[in-house]
Short mmCIF file of C-alpha atoms and ligand atoms in Angstrom, two decimals:
data_model
loop_
_atom_site.label_atom_id
_atom_site.label_comp_id
_atom_site.label_asym_id
_atom_site.label_seq_id
_atom_site.Cartn_x
_atom_site.Cartn_y
_atom_site.Cartn_z
CA UNK A 2 -20.01 69.21 106.15
CA UNK A 3 -20.56 65.44 106.01
CA UNK A 4 -17.94 64.46 108.57
CA UNK A 5 -17.50 64.90 112.33
CA UNK A 6 -14.53 66.77 113.74
CA UNK A 7 -12.25 65.26 116.38
CA UNK A 8 -10.19 68.39 116.89
CA UNK A 9 -9.89 71.81 115.36
CA UNK A 10 -7.48 74.72 115.66
CA UNK A 11 -8.67 78.21 114.80
CA UNK A 12 -5.82 80.56 113.86
CA UNK A 13 -3.49 79.58 116.68
CA UNK A 14 -0.17 81.38 117.12
CA UNK A 15 2.84 80.88 119.36
CA UNK A 16 5.71 83.33 119.64
CA UNK A 17 9.10 82.84 121.25
CA UNK A 18 10.23 86.41 121.89
CA UNK A 19 10.20 88.17 118.51
CA UNK A 20 9.99 84.91 116.60
CA UNK A 21 6.61 83.50 115.57
CA UNK A 22 6.95 79.72 115.44
CA UNK A 23 3.25 79.02 114.77
CA UNK A 24 1.41 81.70 112.86
CA UNK A 25 -2.41 81.69 112.61
CA UNK A 26 -2.48 77.95 111.98
CA UNK A 27 -5.92 76.49 111.29
CA UNK A 28 -6.46 72.76 110.89
CA UNK A 29 -9.39 70.37 111.09
CA UNK A 30 -8.79 66.85 112.25
CA UNK A 31 -11.70 64.58 111.33
CA UNK A 32 -13.13 61.86 113.49
CA UNK A 33 -11.27 58.53 113.11
CA UNK A 34 -8.93 59.70 110.36
CA UNK A 35 -5.18 59.40 110.13
CA UNK A 36 -3.97 62.89 109.28
CA UNK A 37 -0.35 63.32 108.24
CA UNK A 38 1.45 66.63 108.78
CA UNK A 39 4.62 67.31 106.81
CA UNK A 40 6.83 70.38 106.51
CA UNK A 41 10.49 71.39 106.44
CA UNK A 42 12.63 71.42 109.59
CA UNK A 43 11.81 74.45 111.72
CA UNK A 44 8.34 74.87 110.11
CA UNK A 45 6.73 74.77 113.58
CA UNK A 46 5.34 71.20 113.58
CA UNK A 47 6.52 70.21 117.07
CA UNK A 48 5.43 73.57 118.49
CA UNK A 49 2.02 73.06 116.85
CA UNK A 50 1.77 69.62 118.46
CA UNK A 51 2.70 71.14 121.82
CA UNK A 52 -0.17 73.61 121.40
CA UNK A 53 -2.60 70.78 120.62
CA UNK A 54 -1.54 68.76 123.66
CA UNK A 55 -1.27 71.60 126.20
CA UNK A 56 2.51 71.76 126.60
CA UNK A 57 2.19 75.31 125.30
CA UNK A 58 -0.79 77.67 125.44
CA UNK A 59 -1.25 79.71 122.23
CA UNK A 60 -0.79 83.50 122.35
CA UNK A 61 -3.95 83.73 120.25
CA UNK A 62 -6.51 81.45 118.63
CA UNK A 63 -8.43 78.47 119.98
CA UNK A 64 -8.17 74.69 120.11
CA UNK A 65 -11.46 72.78 120.16
CA UNK A 66 -11.85 69.03 120.74
CA UNK A 67 -15.14 67.17 120.77
CA UNK A 68 -16.93 70.51 120.63
CA UNK A 69 -15.18 71.72 123.82
CA UNK A 70 -12.74 74.64 123.99
CA UNK A 71 -9.54 73.07 125.34
CA UNK A 72 -7.18 75.97 124.46
CA UNK A 73 -6.00 76.54 128.02
CA UNK A 74 -6.27 73.07 129.51
CA UNK A 75 -3.16 71.34 130.90
CA UNK A 76 -1.67 68.23 129.26
CA UNK A 77 -3.00 66.10 132.16
CA UNK A 78 -6.54 67.42 131.76
CA UNK A 79 -6.37 66.88 127.99
CA UNK A 80 -5.10 63.33 128.62
CA UNK A 81 -8.14 62.70 130.82
CA UNK A 82 -10.29 63.80 127.86
CA UNK A 83 -8.60 61.13 125.73
CA UNK A 84 -5.86 63.16 124.02
CA UNK A 85 -2.48 61.40 124.07
CA UNK A 86 0.87 61.89 122.36
CA UNK A 87 4.34 60.55 121.73
CA UNK A 88 7.50 62.65 121.41
CA UNK A 89 10.07 63.31 118.67
CA UNK A 90 12.70 61.96 121.09
CA UNK A 91 11.35 58.84 122.79
CA UNK A 92 9.99 59.27 126.31
CA UNK A 93 10.26 55.90 128.02
CA UNK A 94 12.20 55.00 131.17
CA UNK A 95 15.47 53.41 130.01
CA UNK A 96 16.40 52.19 133.50
CA UNK A 97 13.16 50.23 133.88
CA UNK A 98 12.14 47.01 132.15
CA UNK A 99 9.48 46.79 129.44
CA UNK A 100 7.13 45.28 132.06
CA UNK A 101 7.80 48.16 134.48
CA UNK A 102 7.22 50.78 131.78
CA UNK A 103 3.85 49.28 130.83
CA UNK A 104 2.99 48.84 134.53
CA UNK A 105 3.85 52.45 135.23
CA UNK A 106 1.53 53.60 132.45
CA UNK A 107 -1.31 51.49 133.91
CA UNK A 108 -0.71 52.73 137.46
CA UNK A 109 -0.58 56.29 136.23
CA UNK A 110 -3.87 55.91 134.42
CA UNK A 111 -5.61 54.44 137.49
CA UNK A 112 -4.06 56.78 140.04
CA UNK A 113 -5.84 59.80 138.49
CA UNK A 114 -3.13 62.41 138.83
CA UNK A 115 -1.30 61.94 142.11
CA UNK A 116 0.91 58.93 141.76
CA UNK A 117 4.38 58.23 143.06
CA UNK A 118 7.05 55.95 141.64
CA UNK A 119 6.84 54.09 144.98
CA UNK A 120 3.47 52.74 143.92
CA UNK A 121 5.28 50.94 141.15
CA UNK A 122 7.34 49.10 143.73
CA UNK A 123 4.22 47.81 145.46
CA UNK A 124 3.55 44.20 144.77
CA UNK A 125 1.15 44.10 141.83
CA UNK A 126 0.67 40.33 142.02
CA UNK A 127 -2.96 39.33 141.77
CA UNK A 128 -4.22 42.87 141.23
CA UNK A 129 -6.39 44.09 138.35
CA UNK A 130 -3.47 46.26 137.29
CA UNK A 131 -1.21 43.22 136.93
CA UNK A 132 -3.81 41.50 134.77
CA UNK A 133 -4.13 44.61 132.64
CA UNK A 134 -0.36 44.92 132.26
CA UNK A 135 -0.07 41.28 131.20
CA UNK A 136 -2.94 41.65 128.76
CA UNK A 137 -1.38 44.77 127.27
CA UNK A 138 2.05 43.14 126.93
CA UNK A 139 0.49 40.26 124.99
CA UNK A 140 -1.67 42.54 122.88
CA UNK A 141 1.35 44.67 122.01
CA UNK A 142 3.49 41.61 121.26
CA UNK A 143 6.03 42.73 123.86
CA UNK A 144 5.60 39.82 126.27
CA UNK A 145 8.85 38.13 125.16
CA UNK A 146 10.76 41.35 125.99
CA UNK A 147 9.12 42.07 129.32
CA UNK A 148 12.18 41.59 131.53
CA UNK A 149 14.51 43.48 129.19
CA UNK A 150 15.86 46.79 130.40
CA UNK A 151 14.42 49.37 127.97
CA UNK A 152 17.79 51.15 127.65
CA UNK A 153 19.21 47.96 126.11
CA UNK A 154 16.59 47.77 123.36
CA UNK A 155 17.19 49.13 119.85
CA UNK A 156 15.57 52.50 119.04
CA UNK A 157 12.89 50.75 116.94
CA UNK A 158 11.69 48.69 119.91
CA UNK A 159 11.76 51.71 122.22
CA UNK A 160 9.66 53.73 119.79
CA UNK A 161 7.26 50.82 119.42
CA UNK A 162 7.05 50.57 123.22
CA UNK A 163 6.28 54.28 123.57
CA UNK A 164 3.59 54.02 120.91
CA UNK A 165 2.20 50.85 122.49
CA UNK A 166 2.01 52.57 125.88
CA UNK A 167 0.17 55.51 124.31
CA UNK A 168 -2.36 53.09 122.82
CA UNK A 169 -2.94 51.25 126.12
CA UNK A 170 -4.59 54.39 127.54
CA UNK A 171 -7.15 53.95 124.71
CA UNK A 172 -7.02 57.60 123.59
CA UNK A 173 -9.67 59.10 121.32
CA UNK A 174 -7.08 61.38 119.74
CA UNK A 175 -3.42 60.48 119.39
CA UNK A 176 -0.60 62.72 118.16
CA UNK A 177 2.70 61.25 117.04
CA UNK A 178 5.80 63.39 116.51
CA UNK A 179 8.11 61.77 113.94
CA UNK A 180 7.45 58.14 114.88
CA UNK A 181 9.78 56.95 112.05
CA UNK A 182 12.78 59.19 112.80
CA UNK A 183 16.02 57.25 113.12
CA UNK A 184 14.42 53.91 112.21
CA UNK A 185 15.35 51.42 109.49
CA UNK A 186 12.72 50.54 106.86
CA UNK A 187 12.03 47.26 108.69
CA UNK A 188 11.53 49.07 112.00
CA UNK A 189 9.25 51.63 110.33
CA UNK A 190 7.08 48.79 109.03
CA UNK A 191 6.78 47.46 112.62
CA UNK A 192 5.65 50.90 113.83
CA UNK A 193 3.15 51.17 110.95
CA UNK A 194 1.81 47.72 111.90
CA UNK A 195 1.17 48.87 115.50
CA UNK A 196 -0.64 51.98 114.20
CA UNK A 197 -2.79 49.96 111.78
CA UNK A 198 -3.64 47.38 114.46
CA UNK A 199 -4.81 49.94 116.98
CA UNK A 200 -6.26 52.75 114.85
CA UNK A 201 -9.91 51.63 115.03
CA UNK A 202 -12.11 54.29 116.61
CA UNK A 203 -9.23 56.75 117.01
CA UNK A 204 -8.24 59.98 115.32
CA UNK A 205 -4.48 60.06 114.76
CA UNK A 206 -2.26 62.97 113.74
CA UNK A 207 1.24 62.03 112.56
CA UNK A 208 4.05 64.52 112.00
CA UNK A 209 6.57 62.83 109.69
CA UNK A 210 9.28 63.46 107.11
CA UNK A 211 9.06 60.08 105.40
CA UNK A 212 6.29 61.10 103.03
CA UNK A 213 6.25 57.89 100.99
CA UNK A 214 5.67 55.78 104.12
CA UNK A 215 3.13 58.22 105.52
CA UNK A 216 1.01 58.34 102.38
CA UNK A 217 0.76 54.52 102.42
CA UNK A 218 -1.72 54.73 105.30
CA UNK A 219 -2.68 58.38 105.97
CA UNK A 220 -6.21 59.41 104.94
CA UNK A 221 -5.28 63.06 104.43
CA UNK A 222 -2.16 65.18 104.41
CA UNK A 223 -1.47 68.72 105.65
CA UNK A 224 1.60 70.87 105.02
CA UNK A 225 3.09 73.28 107.53
CA UNK A 226 5.32 76.05 106.24
CA UNK A 227 6.70 78.96 108.29
CA UNK A 228 4.20 78.34 111.07
CA UNK A 229 1.13 78.10 108.85
CA UNK A 230 -0.93 75.20 107.52
CA UNK A 231 -0.70 76.04 103.84
CA UNK A 232 -2.69 73.06 102.53
CA UNK A 233 -4.75 70.16 103.81
CA UNK A 234 -6.49 67.62 101.60
CA UNK A 235 -6.20 64.08 100.29
CA UNK A 236 -2.57 62.97 99.98
CA UNK A 237 -2.78 63.30 96.21
CA UNK A 238 -4.34 66.78 96.27
CA UNK A 239 -1.79 68.04 98.78
CA UNK A 240 1.27 66.62 97.03
CA UNK A 241 0.13 68.00 93.66
CA UNK A 242 -0.69 71.47 95.03
CA UNK A 243 1.40 74.12 93.31
CA UNK A 244 2.06 76.16 96.48
CA UNK A 245 3.14 73.01 98.33
CA UNK A 246 5.48 72.12 95.49
CA UNK A 247 6.93 75.62 95.54
CA UNK A 248 7.35 75.85 99.35
CA UNK A 249 8.33 72.29 100.10
CA UNK A 250 10.32 71.16 97.12
CA UNK A 251 11.20 74.58 95.74
CA UNK A 252 9.58 73.50 92.47
CA UNK A 253 8.39 76.43 90.42
P1 ADP B 309 9.68 71.53 113.49
O1 ADP B 309 9.16 70.55 114.48
O2 ADP B 309 8.75 71.77 112.33
O3 ADP B 309 11.05 71.20 113.00
P2 ADP B 309 9.71 73.37 115.75
O4 ADP B 309 8.29 73.55 116.15
O5 ADP B 309 10.54 72.46 116.59
O6 ADP B 309 9.79 72.97 114.21
O7 ADP B 309 10.41 74.78 115.73
C1 ADP B 309 9.91 75.87 114.97
C2 ADP B 309 10.80 77.06 115.20
O8 ADP B 309 10.59 77.54 116.53
C3 ADP B 309 12.28 76.77 115.06
O9 ADP B 309 12.88 77.87 114.43
C4 ADP B 309 12.77 76.66 116.48
O10 ADP B 309 14.09 77.07 116.61
C5 ADP B 309 11.83 77.60 117.23
N1 ADP B 309 11.57 77.14 118.60
C6 ADP B 309 10.99 75.98 118.96
N2 ADP B 309 10.89 75.87 120.29
C7 ADP B 309 11.44 77.02 120.80
C8 ADP B 309 11.64 77.53 122.12
N3 ADP B 309 11.25 76.83 123.19
N4 ADP B 309 12.24 78.74 122.24
C9 ADP B 309 12.62 79.44 121.17
N5 ADP B 309 12.46 79.03 119.89
C10 ADP B 309 11.87 77.84 119.70
MG1 MG B 310 9.89 68.71 115.24
#
């Protein structure tokens, strides 16, 4: 093996009652790569991501990151180890401004666990947090929108904000669940730009349906089908694989 691993799953499974959503799924995520994960609706991709980030604990199998068994760690503990994520449906606060959303992320990071929304209301003027927030807003090219209420922004800007906030915590490993869903081609290009700008030093897993966009910048591609990772390789290898073609495109 001539590459380092960022994260690895060993035959993880997750059942909901009788139904097995993730079934003995094994995947290796290499250090500093962008790994795309595709698969039909209902294949188990979001559940798999929830297992990697601690929102679910697998019924069996292990998750290892940086050589450490993280299978049973909470999302907060995983975040403190540098594992961050975004959601299929955007998770930002619509009733707060762009500035307040970025500030909240900074406060949260510094307050190591126990923080209250009241802390946000404290005057940040002159504090290190305020400087950090301002720096992040400029870095993320969101400064001109900082007083906009997030709920008034188009979906593309909200997704970009969520992604930008995830990057401000400087994660080692970042997981993105359908970052392009619902976006126009122009908005997708903006999201791709943010990913390209901030990818250095990070390992990024992206669940997406827009394969043509994904393969423009992903290093490798995995396919999930009925809860299993059926193939993982270079984008070309994966897309030309006969089982992938049969399962994904029903090509015989
Ligand atoms: P994908 O993200 O690939 O579309 P999901 O991981 O969201 O797939 O879902 C995989 C399967 O698991 C689906 O059939 C879905 O209905 C089922 N599922 C997901 N979450 C739950 C849950 N909390 N309870 C019961 N079934 C679930
Ligand atoms: Mg999903």
